[in-house]
XYZ file of N, CA, C and O in Angstrom:
884
model
N 68.252 -60.294 -115.295
C 69.360 -59.353 -115.512
C 69.456 -58.398 -114.330
O 68.448 -57.944 -113.806
N 70.674 -58.122 -113.905
C 70.892 -57.217 -112.784
C 72.072 -56.299 -113.100
O 72.941 -56.629 -113.903
N 72.075 -55.135 -112.448
C 73.227 -54.245 -112.557
C 74.172 -54.568 -111.409
O 73.767 -54.580 -110.245
N 75.424 -54.865 -111.751
C 76.400 -55.360 -110.775
C 77.587 -54.404 -110.705
O 78.174 -54.057 -111.734
N 77.935 -54.005 -109.485
C 79.176 -53.262 -109.266
C 80.217 -54.258 -108.784
O 80.071 -54.846 -107.712
N 81.255 -54.464 -109.578
C 82.323 -55.401 -109.250
C 83.522 -54.626 -108.722
O 84.103 -53.807 -109.442
N 83.893 -54.883 -107.476
C 85.018 -54.185 -106.844
C 86.155 -55.188 -106.693
O 86.158 -56.022 -105.787
N 87.113 -55.124 -107.615
C 88.199 -56.099 -107.691
C 89.433 -55.414 -108.262
O 89.390 -54.857 -109.354
N 90.555 -55.449 -107.517
C 91.738 -54.715 -107.966
C 92.578 -55.479 -108.977
O 93.353 -54.889 -109.723
N 92.444 -56.809 -109.037
C 93.214 -57.606 -109.994
C 92.552 -57.485 -111.373
O 91.427 -57.967 -111.563
N 93.231 -56.868 -112.347
C 92.596 -56.646 -113.652
C 92.235 -57.930 -114.389
O 91.248 -57.972 -115.116
N 93.029 -58.985 -114.183
C 92.733 -60.262 -114.849
C 91.455 -60.873 -114.276
O 90.560 -61.308 -115.015
N 91.372 -60.905 -112.955
C 90.173 -61.447 -112.300
C 88.962 -60.582 -112.632
O 87.867 -61.093 -112.915
N 89.158 -59.260 -112.589
C 88.039 -58.348 -112.872
C 87.498 -58.572 -114.280
O 86.278 -58.622 -114.499
N 88.396 -58.747 -115.242
C 87.970 -58.969 -116.626
C 87.252 -60.309 -116.772
O 86.229 -60.408 -117.463
N 87.755 -61.346 -116.093
C 87.147 -62.671 -116.201
C 85.758 -62.698 -115.581
O 84.808 -63.250 -116.165
N 85.624 -62.095 -114.409
C 84.310 -62.071 -113.752
C 83.337 -61.215 -114.545
O 82.155 -61.561 -114.688
N 83.818 -60.101 -115.089
C 82.956 -59.241 -115.908
C 82.431 -60.005 -117.122
O 81.237 -59.934 -117.453
N 83.318 -60.757 -117.793
C 82.894 -61.546 -118.952
C 81.848 -62.588 -118.548
O 80.850 -62.778 -119.241
N 82.093 -63.253 -117.426
C 81.172 -64.304 -116.990
C 79.798 -63.735 -116.655
O 78.763 -64.275 -117.074
N 79.769 -62.625 -115.922
C 78.487 -62.047 -115.529
C 77.771 -61.411 -116.717
O 76.545 -61.494 -116.829
N 78.543 -60.797 -117.606
C 77.944 -60.234 -118.819
C 77.335 -61.344 -119.669
O 76.258 -61.178 -120.254
N 78.007 -62.484 -119.699
C 77.485 -63.625 -120.438
C 76.186 -64.156 -119.862
O 75.392 -64.788 -120.574
N 75.951 -63.889 -118.574
C 74.699 -64.288 -117.925
C 73.614 -63.233 -118.113
O 72.492 -63.403 -117.613
N 73.945 -62.156 -118.824
C 72.960 -61.125 -119.106
C 72.979 -59.931 -118.173
O 72.128 -59.041 -118.274
N 73.954 -59.883 -117.263
C 74.020 -58.774 -116.319
C 74.765 -57.578 -116.919
O 75.575 -57.731 -117.844
N 74.501 -56.416 -116.362
C 75.249 -55.206 -116.710
C 76.282 -54.996 -115.610
O 75.919 -54.839 -114.443
N 77.548 -55.014 -115.971
C 78.620 -55.005 -114.975
C 79.476 -53.758 -115.120
O 79.898 -53.406 -116.223
N 79.734 -53.114 -113.989
C 80.697 -52.008 -113.961
C 81.777 -52.379 -112.965
O 81.492 -52.682 -111.798
N 83.028 -52.401 -113.401
C 84.130 -52.803 -112.554
C 84.973 -51.634 -112.087
O 85.249 -50.711 -112.861
N 85.372 -51.654 -110.809
C 86.287 -50.652 -110.260
C 87.355 -51.387 -109.461
O 87.149 -52.532 -109.014
N 88.492 -50.712 -109.260
C 89.621 -51.352 -108.584
C 89.833 -50.855 -107.163
O 90.558 -51.488 -106.393
N 89.205 -49.741 -106.791
C 89.464 -49.114 -105.501
C 88.184 -48.999 -104.675
O 87.084 -48.835 -105.218
N 88.355 -49.042 -103.347
C 87.212 -48.895 -102.452
C 86.579 -47.516 -102.596
O 85.360 -47.378 -102.568
N 87.395 -46.471 -102.743
C 86.856 -45.119 -102.856
C 86.010 -44.975 -104.115
O 84.999 -44.277 -104.125
N 86.406 -45.670 -105.194
C 85.604 -45.661 -106.411
C 84.279 -46.379 -106.181
O 83.227 -45.942 -106.675
N 84.324 -47.469 -105.425
C 83.099 -48.216 -105.129
C 82.121 -47.364 -104.331
O 80.919 -47.333 -104.615
N 82.630 -46.652 -103.332
C 81.768 -45.792 -102.519
C 81.147 -44.682 -103.350
O 79.973 -44.338 -103.194
N 81.947 -44.130 -104.250
C 81.432 -43.087 -105.143
C 80.321 -43.639 -106.037
O 79.291 -43.003 -106.245
N 80.525 -44.855 -106.533
C 79.549 -45.464 -107.437
C 78.235 -45.797 -106.725
O 77.161 -45.514 -107.240
N 78.308 -46.420 -105.551
C 77.076 -46.815 -104.864
C 76.302 -45.601 -104.377
O 75.081 -45.653 -104.218
N 77.000 -44.498 -104.135
C 76.317 -43.278 -103.713
C 75.604 -42.620 -104.888
O 74.492 -42.105 -104.740
N 76.232 -42.652 -106.056
C 75.690 -41.938 -107.218
C 74.779 -42.788 -108.083
O 73.904 -42.256 -108.778
N 74.956 -44.119 -108.053
C 74.244 -44.996 -108.987
C 73.548 -46.117 -108.235
O 74.095 -46.677 -107.301
N 72.345 -46.455 -108.663
C 71.593 -47.528 -108.025
C 71.914 -48.886 -108.621
O 71.403 -49.238 -109.681
N 72.789 -49.659 -107.966
C 73.120 -51.006 -108.422
C 72.210 -52.017 -107.725
O 71.735 -51.784 -106.609
N 72.002 -53.152 -108.380
C 71.203 -54.212 -107.772
C 72.019 -55.020 -106.778
O 71.477 -55.548 -105.800
N 73.330 -55.138 -107.019
C 74.174 -55.928 -106.134
C 75.628 -55.490 -106.296
O 76.033 -55.038 -107.369
N 76.398 -55.617 -105.213
C 77.832 -55.316 -105.227
C 78.603 -56.606 -104.956
O 78.277 -57.348 -104.018
N 79.606 -56.890 -105.790
C 80.520 -58.000 -105.555
C 81.837 -57.378 -105.093
O 82.481 -56.647 -105.848
N 82.238 -57.653 -103.865
C 83.330 -56.912 -103.216
C 84.486 -57.812 -102.824
O 84.320 -58.758 -102.043
N 85.674 -57.520 -103.359
C 86.906 -58.174 -102.920
C 87.374 -57.507 -101.630
O 87.051 -56.333 -101.381
N 88.122 -58.213 -100.807
C 88.595 -57.636 -99.548
C 89.988 -57.040 -99.652
O 90.313 -56.078 -98.970
N 90.829 -57.597 -100.511
C 92.217 -57.144 -100.597
C 92.387 -55.986 -101.549
O 93.061 -56.112 -102.579
N 91.823 -54.844 -101.205
C 91.906 -53.667 -102.072
C 93.105 -52.810 -101.683
O 93.492 -52.753 -100.508
N 93.713 -52.113 -102.637
C 94.949 -51.385 -102.347
C 94.768 -50.124 -101.512
O 95.705 -49.705 -100.827
N 93.590 -49.504 -101.541
C 93.430 -48.229 -100.838
C 92.719 -48.359 -99.496
O 92.874 -47.517 -98.615
N 91.926 -49.423 -99.320
C 91.154 -49.580 -98.087
C 90.768 -51.044 -97.960
O 90.376 -51.671 -98.943
N 90.863 -51.585 -96.766
C 90.456 -52.975 -96.579
C 88.983 -53.141 -96.922
O 88.154 -52.273 -96.603
N 88.661 -54.261 -97.568
C 87.286 -54.480 -97.992
C 86.294 -54.509 -96.851
O 85.127 -54.140 -97.018
N 86.741 -54.955 -95.664
C 85.861 -54.953 -94.500
C 85.445 -53.544 -94.124
O 84.274 -53.277 -93.797
N 86.392 -52.606 -94.166
C 86.069 -51.205 -93.898
C 85.181 -50.639 -95.006
O 84.263 -49.855 -94.746
N 85.467 -51.039 -96.246
C 84.637 -50.590 -97.368
C 83.204 -51.076 -97.202
O 82.243 -50.341 -97.485
N 83.037 -52.311 -96.735
C 81.700 -52.854 -96.504
C 80.935 -52.009 -95.507
O 79.766 -51.663 -95.729
N 81.562 -51.668 -94.403
C 80.885 -50.857 -93.388
C 80.504 -49.492 -93.938
O 79.423 -48.958 -93.614
N 81.355 -48.912 -94.762
C 81.049 -47.604 -95.342
C 79.915 -47.714 -96.358
O 79.044 -46.851 -96.432
N 79.922 -48.788 -97.149
C 78.828 -49.007 -98.100
C 77.513 -49.165 -97.349
O 76.480 -48.598 -97.740
N 77.541 -49.915 -96.261
C 76.328 -50.111 -95.475
C 75.821 -48.810 -94.868
O 74.659 -48.686 -94.514
N 76.708 -47.827 -94.723
C 76.290 -46.541 -94.191
C 75.484 -45.708 -95.162
O 74.807 -44.756 -94.758
N 75.535 -46.058 -96.460
C 74.839 -45.238 -97.453
C 73.801 -46.000 -98.267
O 72.996 -45.385 -98.960
N 73.793 -47.341 -98.199
C 72.855 -48.084 -99.035
C 72.574 -49.468 -98.461
O 73.408 -50.038 -97.753
N 71.385 -49.997 -98.781
C 71.028 -51.366 -98.412
C 71.265 -52.343 -99.555
O 70.828 -53.503 -99.488
N 71.917 -51.891 -100.625
C 72.204 -52.764 -101.769
C 72.908 -54.037 -101.300
O 73.862 -53.968 -100.525
N 72.451 -55.208 -101.749
C 73.114 -56.458 -101.336
C 74.599 -56.461 -101.691
O 74.978 -55.999 -102.765
N 75.411 -56.974 -100.783
C 76.861 -57.065 -100.988
C 77.297 -58.516 -100.842
O 77.045 -59.144 -99.810
N 77.948 -59.033 -101.886
C 78.509 -60.379 -101.853
C 80.033 -60.251 -101.783
O 80.647 -59.656 -102.671
N 80.626 -60.761 -100.716
C 82.078 -60.744 -100.576
C 82.663 -61.854 -101.442
O 82.211 -62.999 -101.387
N 83.667 -61.533 -102.251
C 84.365 -62.518 -103.087
C 85.857 -62.350 -102.841
O 86.466 -61.383 -103.307
N 86.464 -63.279 -102.106
C 87.827 -63.089 -101.653
C 88.544 -64.422 -101.474
O 87.905 -65.472 -101.413
N 89.857 -64.357 -101.374
C 90.653 -65.558 -101.110
C 90.731 -65.863 -99.620
O 91.181 -66.949 -99.228
N 90.309 -64.934 -98.768
C 90.366 -65.164 -97.331
C 89.300 -66.190 -96.935
O 88.120 -66.004 -97.217
N 89.738 -67.251 -96.237
C 88.799 -68.311 -95.880
C 88.732 -68.554 -94.381
O 88.270 -69.609 -93.934
N 89.166 -67.573 -93.590
C 89.120 -67.699 -92.140
C 87.666 -67.621 -91.665
O 86.941 -66.674 -91.974
N 87.223 -68.625 -90.911
C 85.818 -68.693 -90.506
C 85.411 -67.508 -89.648
O 84.319 -66.968 -89.793
N 86.278 -67.087 -88.741
C 85.957 -65.951 -87.882
C 85.759 -64.679 -88.711
O 84.882 -63.864 -88.414
N 86.594 -64.524 -89.753
C 86.461 -63.365 -90.636
C 85.154 -63.417 -91.411
O 84.469 -62.401 -91.577
N 84.770 -64.603 -91.869
C 83.509 -64.749 -92.598
C 82.340 -64.360 -91.707
O 81.459 -63.589 -92.111
N 82.333 -64.877 -90.483
C 81.247 -64.564 -89.546
C 81.212 -63.076 -89.243
O 80.140 -62.452 -89.205
N 82.381 -62.482 -89.037
C 82.451 -61.052 -88.708
C 81.855 -60.198 -89.826
O 81.083 -59.270 -89.566
N 82.194 -60.531 -91.075
C 81.717 -59.719 -92.190
C 80.235 -59.953 -92.465
O 79.519 -59.021 -92.833
N 79.758 -61.168 -92.275
C 78.317 -61.401 -92.418
C 77.553 -60.631 -91.353
O 76.492 -60.056 -91.629
N 78.092 -60.569 -90.147
C 77.452 -59.795 -89.085
C 77.553 -58.295 -89.332
O 76.731 -57.518 -88.832
N 78.574 -57.890 -90.103
C 78.761 -56.470 -90.402
C 77.895 -55.999 -91.561
O 77.901 -54.806 -91.888
N 77.167 -56.924 -92.198
C 76.243 -56.485 -93.242
C 76.403 -57.135 -94.594
O 75.633 -56.845 -95.510
N 77.404 -58.022 -94.757
C 77.523 -58.740 -96.028
C 76.346 -59.698 -96.177
O 75.878 -60.281 -95.202
N 75.862 -59.852 -97.396
C 74.722 -60.741 -97.649
C 75.163 -62.158 -97.998
O 74.382 -63.100 -97.866
N 76.385 -62.319 -98.463
C 76.913 -63.654 -98.766
C 78.428 -63.544 -98.857
O 78.986 -62.433 -98.907
N 79.108 -64.699 -98.899
C 80.570 -64.735 -98.843
C 81.055 -65.899 -99.693
O 80.681 -67.052 -99.428
N 81.840 -65.618 -100.722
C 82.425 -66.657 -101.570
C 83.938 -66.636 -101.422
O 84.545 -65.564 -101.396
N 84.525 -67.822 -101.344
C 85.976 -67.942 -101.248
C 86.534 -68.321 -102.619
O 86.083 -69.276 -103.247
N 87.519 -67.539 -103.076
C 88.183 -67.835 -104.356
C 89.062 -69.072 -104.207
O 89.621 -69.294 -103.127
N 89.195 -69.855 -105.271
C 88.554 -69.683 -106.578
C 87.139 -70.264 -106.584
O 86.848 -71.191 -105.835
N 86.265 -69.702 -107.412
C 84.912 -70.218 -107.550
C 84.526 -70.148 -109.026
O 85.089 -69.370 -109.795
N 83.583 -70.966 -109.422
C 83.157 -70.994 -110.821
C 82.167 -69.874 -111.088
O 81.540 -69.340 -110.161
N 82.023 -69.517 -112.346
C 81.050 -68.488 -112.721
C 79.637 -68.954 -112.401
O 78.776 -68.146 -112.034
N 79.395 -70.276 -112.505
C 78.067 -70.815 -112.187
C 77.763 -70.669 -110.692
O 76.628 -70.359 -110.308
N 78.789 -70.883 -109.876
C 78.614 -70.736 -108.429
C 78.307 -69.273 -108.084
O 77.387 -68.984 -107.304
N 79.052 -68.365 -108.655
C 78.819 -66.946 -108.412
C 77.422 -66.549 -108.861
O 76.702 -65.843 -108.142
N 77.015 -66.988 -110.027
C 75.689 -66.647 -110.543
C 74.588 -67.171 -109.619
O 73.610 -66.462 -109.343
N 74.745 -68.394 -109.122
C 73.739 -68.959 -108.225
C 73.635 -68.149 -106.933
O 72.535 -67.885 -106.432
N 74.780 -67.734 -106.396
C 74.772 -66.926 -105.167
C 74.136 -65.559 -105.419
O 73.369 -65.056 -104.590
N 74.451 -64.942 -106.562
C 73.865 -63.651 -106.888
C 72.352 -63.753 -107.016
O 71.612 -62.896 -106.517
N 71.868 -64.781 -107.673
C 70.432 -64.949 -107.846
C 69.733 -65.128 -106.498
O 68.638 -64.594 -106.269
N 70.367 -65.880 -105.599
C 69.779 -66.084 -104.276
C 69.704 -64.770 -103.497
O 68.690 -64.462 -102.862
N 70.779 -63.981 -103.556
C 70.806 -62.693 -102.869
C 69.773 -61.738 -103.469
O 69.068 -61.029 -102.745
N 69.672 -61.723 -104.786
C 68.716 -60.836 -105.450
C 67.277 -61.225 -105.126
O 66.416 -60.361 -104.969
N 67.003 -62.519 -105.019
C 65.651 -62.952 -104.639
C 65.311 -62.466 -103.236
O 64.203 -61.985 -102.987
N 66.268 -62.593 -102.314
C 66.018 -62.130 -100.937
C 65.804 -60.630 -100.913
O 64.947 -60.122 -100.186
N 66.578 -59.900 -101.721
C 66.448 -58.437 -101.761
C 65.080 -58.033 -102.289
O 64.451 -57.096 -101.782
N 64.602 -58.720 -103.339
C 63.280 -58.385 -103.891
C 62.179 -58.626 -102.860
O 61.187 -57.907 -102.817
N 62.358 -59.631 -102.017
C 61.348 -59.946 -101.015
C 61.277 -58.900 -99.914
O 60.301 -58.858 -99.161
N 62.314 -58.071 -99.758
C 62.333 -57.095 -98.671
C 62.285 -55.655 -99.164
O 62.583 -54.738 -98.416
N 61.901 -55.448 -100.439
C 61.836 -54.075 -100.919
C 60.581 -53.361 -100.426
O 60.547 -52.142 -100.369
N 59.544 -54.120 -100.064
C 58.318 -53.544 -99.526
C 58.178 -53.960 -98.064
O 58.069 -55.140 -97.758
N 58.205 -52.990 -97.167
C 58.089 -53.256 -95.743
C 56.815 -52.615 -95.222
O 56.586 -51.417 -95.436
N 55.972 -53.401 -94.558
C 54.720 -52.894 -94.006
C 54.633 -53.303 -92.544
O 54.703 -54.496 -92.214
N 54.499 -52.314 -91.669
C 54.334 -52.560 -90.241
C 53.177 -51.687 -89.778
O 53.320 -50.466 -89.642
N 52.023 -52.290 -89.554
C 50.845 -51.505 -89.212
C 50.510 -50.526 -90.326
O 50.401 -50.906 -91.492
N 50.377 -49.267 -89.978
C 50.098 -48.236 -90.979
C 51.340 -47.654 -91.620
O 51.258 -46.731 -92.430
N 52.517 -48.202 -91.261
C 53.784 -47.738 -91.815
C 54.123 -48.553 -93.051
O 54.180 -49.788 -92.980
N 54.340 -47.897 -94.180
C 54.690 -48.566 -95.428
C 55.983 -47.969 -95.967
O 56.107 -46.755 -96.076
N 56.931 -48.844 -96.313
C 58.239 -48.405 -96.805
C 58.541 -49.118 -98.108
O 58.469 -50.346 -98.178
N 58.855 -48.346 -99.130
C 59.327 -48.903 -100.399
C 60.821 -48.626 -100.467
O 61.242 -47.497 -100.736
N 61.611 -49.663 -100.192
C 63.062 -49.487 -100.098
C 63.663 -49.110 -101.443
O 64.549 -48.260 -101.524
N 63.178 -49.733 -102.528
C 63.748 -49.471 -103.847
C 63.489 -48.040 -104.304
O 64.331 -47.411 -104.933
N 62.301 -47.510 -103.992
C 61.965 -46.130 -104.390
C 62.318 -45.119 -103.316
O 62.180 -43.914 -103.532
N 62.738 -45.618 -102.134
C 63.098 -44.764 -101.001
C 61.933 -43.852 -100.622
O 62.087 -42.648 -100.457
N 60.769 -44.449 -100.477
C 59.577 -43.725 -100.049
C 58.999 -44.389 -98.813
O 59.048 -45.609 -98.675
N 58.438 -43.565 -97.926
C 57.813 -44.086 -96.723
C 56.579 -43.264 -96.412
O 56.535 -42.051 -96.665
N 55.575 -43.932 -95.868
C 54.351 -43.240 -95.479
C 53.818 -43.874 -94.207
O 54.109 -45.036 -93.899
N 53.031 -43.111 -93.458
C 52.390 -43.628 -92.261
C 50.931 -43.215 -92.305
O 50.611 -42.039 -92.503
N 50.053 -44.187 -92.200
C 48.610 -43.962 -92.279
C 48.234 -43.185 -93.532
O 47.364 -42.303 -93.504
N 48.911 -43.502 -94.645
C 48.622 -42.858 -95.920
C 49.286 -41.519 -96.119
O 49.185 -40.927 -97.203
N 49.988 -41.015 -95.108
C 50.665 -39.706 -95.202
C 52.136 -39.936 -95.534
O 52.840 -40.595 -94.783
N 52.579 -39.375 -96.667
C 53.975 -39.561 -97.068
C 54.900 -38.818 -96.117
O 54.634 -37.680 -95.717
N 56.001 -39.471 -95.773
C 56.977 -38.895 -94.859
C 58.120 -38.253 -95.640
O 58.617 -38.822 -96.604
N 58.520 -37.085 -95.207
C 59.673 -36.413 -95.795
C 60.880 -36.704 -94.911
O 61.027 -36.109 -93.831
N 61.715 -37.635 -95.356
C 62.821 -38.109 -94.535
C 64.164 -37.778 -95.172
O 64.300 -37.824 -96.393
N 65.140 -37.491 -94.328
C 66.504 -37.354 -94.816
C 67.039 -38.746 -95.154
O 66.421 -39.769 -94.840
N 68.210 -38.772 -95.797
C 68.809 -40.057 -96.170
C 68.993 -40.948 -94.954
O 68.603 -42.124 -94.968
N 69.553 -40.421 -93.874
C 69.838 -41.232 -92.696
C 68.555 -41.603 -91.953
O 68.454 -42.695 -91.382
N 67.582 -40.711 -91.939
C 66.310 -41.051 -91.304
C 65.653 -42.232 -92.015
O 65.123 -43.140 -91.378
N 65.702 -42.211 -93.352
C 65.117 -43.309 -94.115
C 65.879 -44.609 -93.863
O 65.264 -45.670 -93.688
N 67.207 -44.539 -93.835
C 68.013 -45.732 -93.582
C 67.701 -46.312 -92.203
O 67.576 -47.542 -92.045
N 67.577 -45.449 -91.205
C 67.296 -45.909 -89.846
C 65.905 -46.538 -89.766
O 65.735 -47.623 -89.189
N 64.911 -45.887 -90.345
C 63.548 -46.416 -90.317
C 63.469 -47.757 -91.045
O 62.854 -48.709 -90.556
N 64.111 -47.858 -92.210
C 64.103 -49.101 -92.984
C 64.818 -50.216 -92.230
O 64.373 -51.368 -92.233
N 65.936 -49.875 -91.614
C 66.731 -50.864 -90.878
C 65.912 -51.471 -89.744
O 65.901 -52.698 -89.547
N 65.201 -50.623 -88.999
C 64.398 -51.110 -87.885
C 63.145 -51.844 -88.371
O 62.752 -52.860 -87.792
N 62.535 -51.341 -89.453
C 61.319 -51.967 -89.975
C 61.602 -53.360 -90.532
O 60.764 -54.262 -90.446
N 62.787 -53.537 -91.117
C 63.154 -54.851 -91.658
C 63.275 -55.891 -90.553
O 63.216 -57.098 -90.823
N 63.433 -55.433 -89.324
C 63.556 -56.347 -88.181
C 62.489 -56.041 -87.134
O 62.727 -56.149 -85.935
N 61.309 -55.642 -87.626
C 60.260 -55.228 -86.707
C 59.912 -56.353 -85.722
O 59.921 -57.535 -86.061
N 59.663 -55.919 -84.505
C 59.385 -56.868 -83.431
C 60.620 -57.239 -82.641
O 60.500 -57.715 -81.500
N 61.798 -57.042 -83.208
C 63.045 -57.357 -82.516
C 63.572 -56.129 -81.776
O 63.375 -54.998 -82.219
N 64.261 -56.372 -80.678
C 65.006 -55.296 -80.033
C 66.382 -55.258 -80.688
O 67.182 -56.179 -80.510
N 66.653 -54.214 -81.459
C 67.923 -54.104 -82.174
C 68.909 -53.339 -81.292
O 68.639 -52.188 -80.915
N 70.035 -53.924 -80.925
C 70.985 -53.254 -80.032
C 71.482 -51.934 -80.600
O 71.707 -51.815 -81.810
N 71.658 -50.963 -79.736
C 72.143 -49.648 -80.152
C 73.499 -49.756 -80.851
O 73.734 -49.109 -81.872
N 74.386 -50.568 -80.289
C 75.723 -50.706 -80.874
C 75.643 -51.241 -82.292
O 76.422 -50.847 -83.167
N 74.704 -52.143 -82.543
C 74.560 -52.713 -83.878
C 74.036 -51.672 -84.864
O 74.490 -51.599 -86.009
N 73.092 -50.860 -84.418
C 72.561 -49.796 -85.285
C 73.666 -48.820 -85.647
O 73.840 -48.443 -86.814
N 74.426 -48.401 -84.657
C 75.507 -47.447 -84.901
C 76.563 -48.037 -85.826
O 77.036 -47.372 -86.748
N 76.924 -49.298 -85.616
C 77.949 -49.931 -86.447
C 77.497 -50.061 -87.887
O 78.298 -49.957 -88.822
N 76.203 -50.292 -88.095
C 75.685 -50.491 -89.448
C 75.431 -49.181 -90.181
O 75.727 -49.068 -91.374
N 74.905 -48.185 -89.479
C 74.498 -46.944 -90.145
C 75.492 -45.802 -89.986
O 75.530 -44.902 -90.822
N 76.277 -45.840 -88.906
C 77.289 -44.795 -88.689
C 78.617 -45.467 -88.346
O 79.121 -45.347 -87.218
N 79.211 -46.215 -89.270
C 80.400 -47.012 -88.951
C 81.600 -46.203 -88.492
O 82.448 -46.715 -87.769
N 81.690 -44.947 -88.899
C 82.842 -44.135 -88.502
C 82.477 -43.127 -87.417
O 83.263 -42.248 -87.088
N 81.254 -43.273 -86.864
C 80.797 -42.296 -85.874
C 79.970 -43.041 -84.839
O 78.807 -43.340 -85.068
N 80.556 -43.363 -83.696
C 79.903 -44.225 -82.711
C 79.312 -43.441 -81.531
O 79.150 -43.976 -80.447
N 78.954 -42.181 -81.714
C 78.398 -41.380 -80.641
C 76.918 -41.723 -80.456
O 76.115 -41.573 -81.386
N 76.537 -42.183 -79.275
C 75.142 -42.546 -79.006
C 74.185 -41.389 -79.260
O 73.026 -41.597 -79.629
N 74.661 -40.167 -79.063
C 73.790 -39.015 -79.232
C 73.309 -38.890 -80.670
O 72.196 -38.425 -80.923
N 74.131 -39.318 -81.627
C 73.733 -39.289 -83.034
C 72.474 -40.118 -83.250
O 71.535 -39.684 -83.919
N 72.441 -41.312 -82.689
C 71.265 -42.172 -82.810
C 70.068 -41.548 -82.113
O 68.957 -41.540 -82.660
N 70.270 -41.002 -80.918
C 69.164 -40.399 -80.180
C 68.544 -39.235 -80.949
O 67.317 -39.079 -80.979
N 69.387 -38.437 -81.572
C 68.884 -37.294 -82.333
C 68.045 -37.763 -83.518
O 66.950 -37.239 -83.779
N 68.531 -38.753 -84.245
C 67.789 -39.247 -85.410
C 66.487 -39.943 -84.992
O 65.463 -39.822 -85.679
N 66.510 -40.636 -83.874
C 65.276 -41.233 -83.368
C 64.270 -40.163 -82.994
O 63.060 -40.303 -83.251
N 64.746 -39.085 -82.400
C 63.863 -37.977 -82.038
C 63.218 -37.362 -83.272
O 62.007 -37.088 -83.294
N 64.024 -37.154 -84.316
C 63.481 -36.598 -85.563
C 62.463 -37.544 -86.190
O 61.411 -37.114 -86.682
N 62.777 -38.837 -86.176
C 61.854 -39.818 -86.750
C 60.535 -39.840 -85.985
O 59.452 -39.893 -86.579
N 60.612 -39.827 -84.658
C 59.392 -39.842 -83.851
C 58.510 -38.639 -84.175
O 57.286 -38.761 -84.293
N 59.131 -37.480 -84.319
C 58.365 -36.278 -84.635
C 57.635 -36.439 -85.961
O 56.455 -36.084 -86.086
N 58.319 -37.005 -86.947
C 57.702 -37.161 -88.268
C 56.653 -38.272 -88.282
O 55.728 -38.252 -89.112
N 56.799 -39.246 -87.380
C 55.797 -40.301 -87.268
C 54.611 -39.884 -86.406
O 53.629 -40.623 -86.295
N 54.728 -38.710 -85.795
C 53.636 -38.205 -84.967
C 53.577 -38.834 -83.588
O 52.491 -39.057 -83.055
N 54.731 -39.094 -83.005
C 54.773 -39.690 -81.675
C 55.854 -39.039 -80.843
O 56.669 -38.252 -81.339
N 55.854 -39.381 -79.538
C 56.880 -38.890 -78.630
C 57.494 -40.076 -77.891
O 56.868 -41.126 -77.772
N 58.707 -39.863 -77.375
C 59.381 -40.943 -76.656
C 58.554 -41.403 -75.470
O 58.519 -42.592 -75.137
N 57.847 -40.455 -74.810
C 57.032 -40.802 -73.652
C 55.767 -41.552 -74.044
O 55.195 -42.289 -73.228
N 55.311 -41.362 -75.287
C 54.121 -42.045 -75.784
C 54.405 -42.612 -77.181
O 53.887 -42.134 -78.177
N 55.225 -43.654 -77.250
C 55.612 -44.205 -78.552
C 54.481 -44.975 -79.215
O 53.658 -45.592 -78.537
N 54.441 -44.927 -80.535
C 53.513 -45.754 -81.314
C 54.295 -46.850 -82.030
O 53.973 -48.017 -81.925
N 55.336 -46.467 -82.754
C 56.149 -47.413 -83.516
C 57.523 -47.643 -82.896
O 57.997 -48.776 -82.824
N 58.173 -46.561 -82.486
C 59.562 -46.649 -82.028
C 59.629 -46.720 -80.508
O 59.349 -45.748 -79.818
N 60.018 -47.890 -80.006
C 60.077 -48.124 -78.571
C 61.529 -48.323 -78.137
O 62.225 -49.199 -78.666
N 61.958 -47.514 -77.200
C 63.313 -47.641 -76.661
C 63.313 -48.622 -75.502
O 62.500 -48.503 -74.576
N 64.196 -49.601 -75.566
C 64.386 -50.535 -74.460
C 65.646 -50.081 -73.742
O 66.756 -50.256 -74.249
N 65.453 -49.446 -72.611
C 66.554 -48.768 -71.924
C 67.746 -49.691 -71.688
O 67.599 -50.801 -71.189
N 68.915 -49.207 -72.079
C 70.150 -49.939 -71.875
C 70.389 -51.060 -72.872
O 71.400 -51.733 -72.801
N 69.442 -51.239 -73.808
C 69.586 -52.338 -74.770
C 69.543 -51.834 -76.202
O 70.520 -51.913 -76.938
N 68.396 -51.312 -76.631
C 68.288 -50.900 -78.019
C 66.920 -50.338 -78.344
O 66.247 -49.765 -77.500
N 66.521 -50.544 -79.600
C 65.280 -49.957 -80.112
C 64.471 -51.052 -80.796
O 65.016 -51.895 -81.495
N 63.158 -51.011 -80.601
C 62.262 -51.964 -81.226
C 61.171 -51.213 -81.977
O 60.569 -50.291 -81.448
N 60.954 -51.583 -83.245
C 59.873 -51.008 -84.037
C 58.743 -52.027 -84.125
O 58.965 -53.158 -84.585
N 57.565 -51.640 -83.664
C 56.410 -52.533 -83.692
C 55.184 -51.751 -84.153
O 55.140 -50.521 -84.069
N 54.171 -52.463 -84.634
C 52.917 -51.834 -85.039
C 52.149 -51.393 -83.793
O 52.162 -52.092 -82.768
N 51.476 -50.242 -83.862
C 50.680 -49.793 -82.728
C 49.550 -50.772 -82.415
O 49.011 -51.417 -83.320
N 49.220 -50.886 -81.162
C 48.109 -51.768 -80.778
C 46.781 -51.030 -80.852
O 46.721 -49.849 -80.664
């Protein structure tokens, strides 16, 4: 059983999908507008979001980027748009899966279960002495709990989930600050994180800047 936020403006489709998912044992809350979806994901902890793209107040692609700015909750796109370039773009923008309408309730359920399994596998992140519990939004380093702001936690979790990789600055900004692309914002948050991790840019332990490219989080040697 999972808690599902269904973002679908067509009342007939919304009712049908709600019935199907409820029949599978899920708890479903349906909304018709992107602004309602953003309000819900900010205030309530859902296990997964099912997001239509053709919303009346905001394009679903923009809604996806805004959702990604506040939560790592898995997002499954469910839409009639079947353009391959659009599918690739949205998966790169943070969608966890993409279904093209029409689809059966069994198909949707199978995709949701796959996404939920992947999400459960990444709720605990450990890199050296750094431990992050994504579901509880807690982080510690060498047994010392870190007091992080919402964005600091999102940034640390985002980098830890891809530890060892050099994550491009543009990608970090697009995922965590979709409406604010100022490089200085990222630099400031990295500086705050380094201070709380007990390191400096000149002597990094976890957070390594690759000049002109991005940031890499690795375990100290």
